Amino acid sequence: MTDLTALFTDLVRLETRLYNVLDARLKAEHELPLGQFEFLRFISAHGTTRVFDLARAMAITVGATSKAVDRLESAGRVRRTANPDDRRSSLVEMTPLGERALAAASPTVEAELNTWVGSVLPAPVLEQLATSLSMLRQRAEADHRTDRVPEAGSPEATSPR
């Protein structure tokens, strides 16, 4: 029987190490943190989006997402506009500078992922892994308990889980 706790540990440690190496390379070669790259990918794939939608997709708080969008906006990679359907929210869209940053950084991410994942696993195993992870992610995203990330400073954020 598979030790699910060990599997979880392997997934988390792999994600952390891959995130660190991708983040360092993107910063060094493109002056673009991996978190911003992920935001740009989402915006590119979905077009104009709300901060709330970005937060939900990234599984982080709206506050953290808003701060990240502020940094992207300061760098000239996105712009916010008023949401005509909801005055309480704004819409985020990528600028030409953001499109160029994403286009330049994407091959770097693909090359790094190929080094760490694509060149290690045979194609059929990689396909099965992709399918399995997609199924697990869909399951997690369907359960709203996985969406809830307490805002910093809240009692839930400071208490052990």
PDB file of N, CA and C in Angstrom, residues 86-130:
ATOM      1  N   ASP A  86     -18.951  46.209 -11.620  1.00  0.00           N
ATOM      2  CA  ASP A  86     -18.823  46.160 -10.170  1.00  0.00           C
ATOM      3  C   ASP A  86     -17.829  47.226  -9.732  1.00  0.00           C
ATOM      4  N   ARG A  87     -18.310  48.307  -9.177  1.00  0.00           N
ATOM      5  CA  ARG A  87     -17.441  49.425  -8.790  1.00  0.00           C
ATOM      6  C   ARG A  87     -16.457  49.068  -7.688  1.00  0.00           C
ATOM      7  N   ARG A  88     -16.724  47.977  -6.970  1.00  0.00           N
ATOM      8  CA  ARG A  88     -15.834  47.572  -5.875  1.00  0.00           C
ATOM      9  C   ARG A  88     -14.600  46.840  -6.378  1.00  0.00           C
ATOM     10  N   SER A  89     -14.594  46.451  -7.641  1.00  0.00           N
ATOM     11  CA  SER A  89     -13.452  45.689  -8.144  1.00  0.00           C
ATOM     12  C   SER A  89     -12.871  46.355  -9.386  1.00  0.00           C
ATOM     13  N   SER A  90     -11.672  45.932  -9.699  1.00  0.00           N
ATOM     14  CA  SER A  90     -11.036  46.428 -10.917  1.00  0.00           C
ATOM     15  C   SER A  90     -10.711  45.244 -11.802  1.00  0.00           C
ATOM     16  N   LEU A  91     -10.450  45.558 -13.048  1.00  0.00           N
ATOM     17  CA  LEU A  91     -10.063  44.535 -14.012  1.00  0.00           C
ATOM     18  C   LEU A  91      -8.572  44.673 -14.289  1.00  0.00           C
ATOM     19  N   VAL A  92      -7.920  43.555 -14.493  1.00  0.00           N
ATOM     20  CA  VAL A  92      -6.479  43.528 -14.744  1.00  0.00           C
ATOM     21  C   VAL A  92      -6.263  42.982 -16.144  1.00  0.00           C
ATOM     22  N   GLU A  93      -5.438  43.694 -16.906  1.00  0.00           N
ATOM     23  CA  GLU A  93      -5.097  43.214 -18.246  1.00  0.00           C
ATOM     24  C   GLU A  93      -3.604  43.377 -18.469  1.00  0.00           C
ATOM     25  N   MET A  94      -3.062  42.533 -19.338  1.00  0.00           N
ATOM     26  CA  MET A  94      -1.640  42.576 -19.614  1.00  0.00           C
ATOM     27  C   MET A  94      -1.342  43.707 -20.592  1.00  0.00           C
ATOM     28  N   THR A  95      -0.187  44.329 -20.390  1.00  0.00           N
ATOM     29  CA  THR A  95       0.292  45.368 -21.292  1.00  0.00           C
ATOM     30  C   THR A  95       1.227  44.723 -22.325  1.00  0.00           C
ATOM     31  N   PRO A  96       1.581  45.443 -23.371  1.00  0.00           N
ATOM     32  CA  PRO A  96       2.572  44.907 -24.311  1.00  0.00           C
ATOM     33  C   PRO A  96       3.891  44.540 -23.623  1.00  0.00           C
ATOM     34  N   LEU A  97       4.295  45.315 -22.623  1.00  0.00           N
ATOM     35  CA  LEU A  97       5.511  44.992 -21.875  1.00  0.00           C
ATOM     36  C   LEU A  97       5.349  43.657 -21.140  1.00  0.00           C
ATOM     37  N   GLY A  98       4.187  43.417 -20.570  1.00  0.00           N
ATOM     38  CA  GLY A  98       3.909  42.147 -19.906  1.00  0.00           C
ATOM     39  C   GLY A  98       3.903  40.993 -20.895  1.00  0.00           C
ATOM     40  N   GLU A  99       3.339  41.218 -22.076  1.00  0.00           N
ATOM     41  CA  GLU A  99       3.333  40.182 -23.114  1.00  0.00           C
ATOM     42  C   GLU A  99       4.756  39.827 -23.536  1.00  0.00           C
ATOM     43  N   ARG A 100       5.607  40.835 -23.676  1.00  0.00           N
ATOM     44  CA  ARG A 100       6.999  40.581 -24.053  1.00  0.00           C
ATOM     45  C   ARG A 100       7.745  39.844 -22.935  1.00  0.00           C
ATOM     46  N   ALA A 101       7.484  40.234 -21.688  1.00  0.00           N
ATOM     47  CA  ALA A 101       8.135  39.561 -20.559  1.00  0.00           C
ATOM     48  C   ALA A 101       7.736  38.094 -20.503  1.00  0.00           C
ATOM     49  N   LEU A 102       6.464  37.814 -20.689  1.00  0.00           N
ATOM     50  CA  LEU A 102       5.982  36.437 -20.682  1.00  0.00           C
ATOM     51  C   LEU A 102       6.581  35.648 -21.842  1.00  0.00           C
ATOM     52  N   ALA A 103       6.603  36.231 -23.022  1.00  0.00           N
ATOM     53  CA  ALA A 103       7.158  35.544 -24.195  1.00  0.00           C
ATOM     54  C   ALA A 103       8.642  35.243 -24.018  1.00  0.00           C
ATOM     55  N   ALA A 104       9.372  36.153 -23.413  1.00  0.00           N
ATOM     56  CA  ALA A 104      10.808  35.941 -23.202  1.00  0.00           C
ATOM     57  C   ALA A 104      11.069  34.890 -22.126  1.00  0.00           C
ATOM     58  N   ALA A 105      10.254  34.872 -21.081  1.00  0.00           N
ATOM     59  CA  ALA A 105      10.483  33.979 -19.954  1.00  0.00           C
ATOM     60  C   ALA A 105       9.963  32.561 -20.182  1.00  0.00           C
ATOM     61  N   SER A 106       8.966  32.398 -21.009  1.00  0.00           N
ATOM     62  CA  SER A 106       8.354  31.077 -21.205  1.00  0.00           C
ATOM     63  C   SER A 106       9.340  30.004 -21.657  1.00  0.00           C
ATOM     64  N   PRO A 107      10.212  30.277 -22.642  1.00  0.00           N
ATOM     65  CA  PRO A 107      11.176  29.239 -23.029  1.00  0.00           C
ATOM     66  C   PRO A 107      12.145  28.883 -21.898  1.00  0.00           C
ATOM     67  N   THR A 108      12.462  29.830 -21.058  1.00  0.00           N
ATOM     68  CA  THR A 108      13.343  29.562 -19.909  1.00  0.00           C
ATOM     69  C   THR A 108      12.666  28.596 -18.951  1.00  0.00           C
ATOM     70  N   VAL A 109      11.400  28.826 -18.661  1.00  0.00           N
ATOM     71  CA  VAL A 109      10.646  27.940 -17.765  1.00  0.00           C
ATOM     72  C   VAL A 109      10.548  26.550 -18.381  1.00  0.00           C
ATOM     73  N   GLU A 110      10.210  26.477 -19.654  1.00  0.00           N
ATOM     74  CA  GLU A 110      10.102  25.174 -20.325  1.00  0.00           C
ATOM     75  C   GLU A 110      11.434  24.426 -20.292  1.00  0.00           C
ATOM     76  N   ALA A 111      12.529  25.122 -20.548  1.00  0.00           N
ATOM     77  CA  ALA A 111      13.850  24.480 -20.537  1.00  0.00           C
ATOM     78  C   ALA A 111      14.186  23.952 -19.150  1.00  0.00           C
ATOM     79  N   GLU A 112      13.907  24.740 -18.142  1.00  0.00           N
ATOM     80  CA  GLU A 112      14.215  24.319 -16.768  1.00  0.00           C
ATOM     81  C   GLU A 112      13.346  23.131 -16.373  1.00  0.00           C
ATOM     82  N   LEU A 113      12.065  23.174 -16.716  1.00  0.00           N
ATOM     83  CA  LEU A 113      11.180  22.052 -16.396  1.00  0.00           C
ATOM     84  C   LEU A 113      11.575  20.795 -17.163  1.00  0.00           C
ATOM     85  N   ASN A 114      12.034  20.974 -18.373  1.00  0.00           N
ATOM     86  CA  ASN A 114      12.504  19.817 -19.132  1.00  0.00           C
ATOM     87  C   ASN A 114      13.717  19.185 -18.449  1.00  0.00           C
ATOM     88  N   THR A 115      14.610  20.024 -17.926  1.00  0.00           N
ATOM     89  CA  THR A 115      15.782  19.517 -17.226  1.00  0.00           C
ATOM     90  C   THR A 115      15.395  18.694 -15.999  1.00  0.00           C
ATOM     91  N   TRP A 116      14.447  19.203 -15.226  1.00  0.00           N
ATOM     92  CA  TRP A 116      14.114  18.585 -13.951  1.00  0.00           C
ATOM     93  C   TRP A 116      13.028  17.516 -14.038  1.00  0.00           C
ATOM     94  N   VAL A 117      12.165  17.592 -15.052  1.00  0.00           N
ATOM     95  CA  VAL A 117      11.043  16.658 -15.124  1.00  0.00           C
ATOM     96  C   VAL A 117      11.003  15.930 -16.478  1.00  0.00           C
ATOM     97  N   GLY A 118      10.955  16.702 -17.549  1.00  0.00           N
ATOM     98  CA  GLY A 118      10.768  16.129 -18.883  1.00  0.00           C
ATOM     99  C   GLY A 118      11.854  15.169 -19.315  1.00  0.00           C
ATOM    100  N   SER A 119      13.090  15.430 -18.937  1.00  0.00           N
ATOM    101  CA  SER A 119      14.193  14.561 -19.356  1.00  0.00           C
ATOM    102  C   SER A 119      14.405  13.389 -18.400  1.00  0.00           C
ATOM    103  N   VAL A 120      13.701  13.379 -17.287  1.00  0.00           N
ATOM    104  CA  VAL A 120      13.884  12.335 -16.275  1.00  0.00           C
ATOM    105  C   VAL A 120      12.867  11.208 -16.464  1.00  0.00           C
ATOM    106  N   LEU A 121      11.645  11.581 -16.787  1.00  0.00           N
ATOM    107  CA  LEU A 121      10.578  10.585 -16.892  1.00  0.00           C
ATOM    108  C   LEU A 121      10.310  10.219 -18.357  1.00  0.00           C
ATOM    109  N   PRO A 122      10.119   8.931 -18.639  1.00  0.00           N
ATOM    110  CA  PRO A 122       9.743   8.544 -20.003  1.00  0.00           C
ATOM    111  C   PRO A 122       8.377   9.146 -20.354  1.00  0.00           C
ATOM    112  N   ALA A 123       8.153   9.399 -21.630  1.00  0.00           N
ATOM    113  CA  ALA A 123       6.928  10.063 -22.085  1.00  0.00           C
ATOM    114  C   ALA A 123       5.645   9.437 -21.540  1.00  0.00           C
ATOM    115  N   PRO A 124       5.483   8.121 -21.565  1.00  0.00           N
ATOM    116  CA  PRO A 124       4.231   7.551 -21.034  1.00  0.00           C
ATOM    117  C   PRO A 124       4.048   7.819 -19.533  1.00  0.00           C
ATOM    118  N   VAL A 125       5.129   7.771 -18.784  1.00  0.00           N
ATOM    119  CA  VAL A 125       5.062   8.040 -17.336  1.00  0.00           C
ATOM    120  C   VAL A 125       4.721   9.513 -17.108  1.00  0.00           C
ATOM    121  N   LEU A 126       5.327  10.383 -17.885  1.00  0.00           N
ATOM    122  CA  LEU A 126       5.061  11.813 -17.780  1.00  0.00           C
ATOM    123  C   LEU A 126       3.594  12.117 -18.097  1.00  0.00           C
ATOM    124  N   GLU A 127       3.062  11.472 -19.136  1.00  0.00           N
ATOM    125  CA  GLU A 127       1.639  11.652 -19.485  1.00  0.00           C
ATOM    126  C   GLU A 127       0.738  11.179 -18.353  1.00  0.00           C
ATOM    127  N   GLN A 128       1.057  10.028 -17.774  1.00  0.00           N
ATOM    128  CA  GLN A 128       0.254   9.505 -16.668  1.00  0.00           C
ATOM    129  C   GLN A 128       0.342  10.423 -15.454  1.00  0.00           C
ATOM    130  N   LEU A 129       1.528  10.936 -15.178  1.00  0.00           N
ATOM    131  CA  LEU A 129       1.700  11.870 -14.062  1.00  0.00           C
ATOM    132  C   LEU A 129       0.872  13.131 -14.308  1.00  0.00           C
ATOM    133  N   ALA A 130       0.940  13.663 -15.514  1.00  0.00           N
ATOM    134  CA  ALA A 130       0.171  14.872 -15.846  1.00  0.00           C
ATOM    135  C   ALA A 130      -1.324  14.631 -15.669  1.00  0.00           C
TER     136      ALA A 130
END
